[in-house]
Amino acid sequence: MTQHDIVHRNEKQFMISNLGNEIVLMDIQQGHYINVNPVGSVIWNKLAVPIMVKDLIHSLVEEYGVSTAQCEDDTLKFLQKLQQHHMLNVQ
Amino acid sequence: MQIEAISKANSPEIACVVLCCRIFIKTASAEELEQFVQAHEMDWDEVYKYAAFHRVRPILYKVLDNCKIPAPVLGRFRNYCRALSVFAFERQVESARIQQVLGQQGIVVRMYKGLDFTKLVYGGDIGMREFTDMDMMIDSRQLPELAKVMTAEGYECSQIEYLRRFPEHYVANKKDICFYKRSPMGKLFGFEFHHRPGNFLMDQSIGFRELLGQDYLHHSAPFSQEQYYRLMLLNHGASDYFPNLRSLVDMALLSQKGIGSVPEQLRRVERLSQELSMRLLDGPAAATPADNVVMRCATRITKLQLTVTLRSVWERRYMHIRFSASFSDTFRMAMKFLHYLMLPNELDINGVQLFSFKLYYLAKMVRCVNFPGRFKKVFSRV
């Protein structure tokens, strides 16, 4: 995945419940449960519409006041996890 | 009612639960809660207990999540809500599977209340509203076939013998049939299949058709807020007399959308709902005055809700008599209640083999006067 990819959450095969600032998802086909922590939930909500990875990182850096390098590293790792669980469409 | 007045007359804990519900339906602000929590010493275990009683734990979690409360308390709410979400997911999957299995056998059912209602009214989030059973609507003519399929799917039902032997009496006396099974995770799946919305003691002139339209079972479009408003007035109000704050929050969320007229038979219940919503949830005042019986009923329910008093099955049934509109209605309801008391049920039919339904009236009398063990031997010989 590169910073120029456009990403969009894939919620078709999931049931979703918002628990305060966390999210619980169930993969309907696999029967797995996924708990997304508060920061992950913020990213998940931003992925409701297609967004370029670099724009996503930029908005998180602005929101949380963290270093770009740190944010880039953490965000890419999180997006890769979403992709592993079929929770992400990448264009 | 002012939150401070509720707090003084009852406890700050129940006032806190009421205030959270008000914030959820936007008749109070989060700042009010902050101030209230700072001004009172709160027993959070009690708050949790009252929220559980009123079945509003997800609402409290949502509201309290942004409030400065002890972390272990919030954690307790969070854990419950996580478990509820997971269980709601499982039930959603099982409901879809059962609907598919029944559909393959030509049995038409339609999910309502529970998950379906939560999705429509609580912003699509099935973990936002506490519920237990999955409710489905069905045509009474398909009940025998339904029983066969559900039994084959591993579900248990204590009413099957009653339905098999006396189907006409069953349909006349019972509004639903219930099936239960343990999920692979050890939780209990419960399905209630309703062939009519009202129980034996209620006005039977209003059924699913009157509430939802002629093709309520076959229509592919989801139920509208207006349809649910009528349905929930009957379910929460006419049937259960608004047993908890969740029932009032449901009605408040529905009425906020601007609902049209309701059938004549539900007008008094609607007025009761408005009165309770005004007193407990600070909802808008009703446009029309309520009769004395409705006001007395509202006072009684308000007291039960604020004192967190569990209504017994008998009290719930007695309310149908107590809050009838007129003397003649009270008399008619009392007669119906007497009939209900004598009416045999699955316990009688499962307990002893008799050839006529009428004989079970006698069997029920024997069972009911069976003070500890007196007639035990008689029954064990039969």
PDB file of C-alpha atoms in Angstrom, chain B residues 110 137 207-219 223-224 227 230-231 263:
ATOM      1  CA  ARG B 110     -41.368 -11.326   9.162  1.00  0.00           C
ATOM      2  CA  MET B 137     -44.905 -12.276  12.745  1.00  0.00           C
ATOM      3  CA  GLY B 207     -54.515  -6.850  14.863  1.00  0.00           C
ATOM      4  CA  PHE B 208     -51.440  -6.682  12.669  1.00  0.00           C
ATOM      5  CA  ARG B 209     -53.571  -5.752   9.653  1.00  0.00           C
ATOM      6  CA  GLU B 210     -55.090  -2.727  11.373  1.00  0.00           C
ATOM      7  CA  LEU B 211     -51.681  -1.604  12.623  1.00  0.00           C
ATOM      8  CA  LEU B 212     -49.491  -2.338   9.622  1.00  0.00           C
ATOM      9  CA  GLY B 213     -51.704  -2.730   6.579  1.00  0.00           C
ATOM     10  CA  GLN B 214     -53.202  -5.638   4.634  1.00  0.00           C
ATOM     11  CA  ASP B 215     -50.017  -7.166   3.256  1.00  0.00           C
ATOM     12  CA  TYR B 216     -47.913  -6.733   6.374  1.00  0.00           C
ATOM     13  CA  LEU B 217     -46.387 -10.207   6.078  1.00  0.00           C
ATOM     14  CA  HIS B 218     -45.497 -10.091   2.392  1.00  0.00           C
ATOM     15  CA  HIS B 219     -44.458  -6.475   1.922  1.00  0.00           C
ATOM     16  CA  PHE B 223     -41.650  -1.003   8.435  1.00  0.00           C
ATOM     17  CA  SER B 224     -41.941   2.756   8.723  1.00  0.00           C
ATOM     18  CA  GLN B 227     -46.144   1.687  11.604  1.00  0.00           C
ATOM     19  CA  ARG B 230     -48.712   2.165  16.349  1.00  0.00           C
ATOM     20  CA  LEU B 231     -47.158  -1.219  17.008  1.00  0.00           C
ATOM     21  CA  PRO B 263     -56.448   4.053  15.562  1.00  0.00           C
TER      22      PRO B 263
END
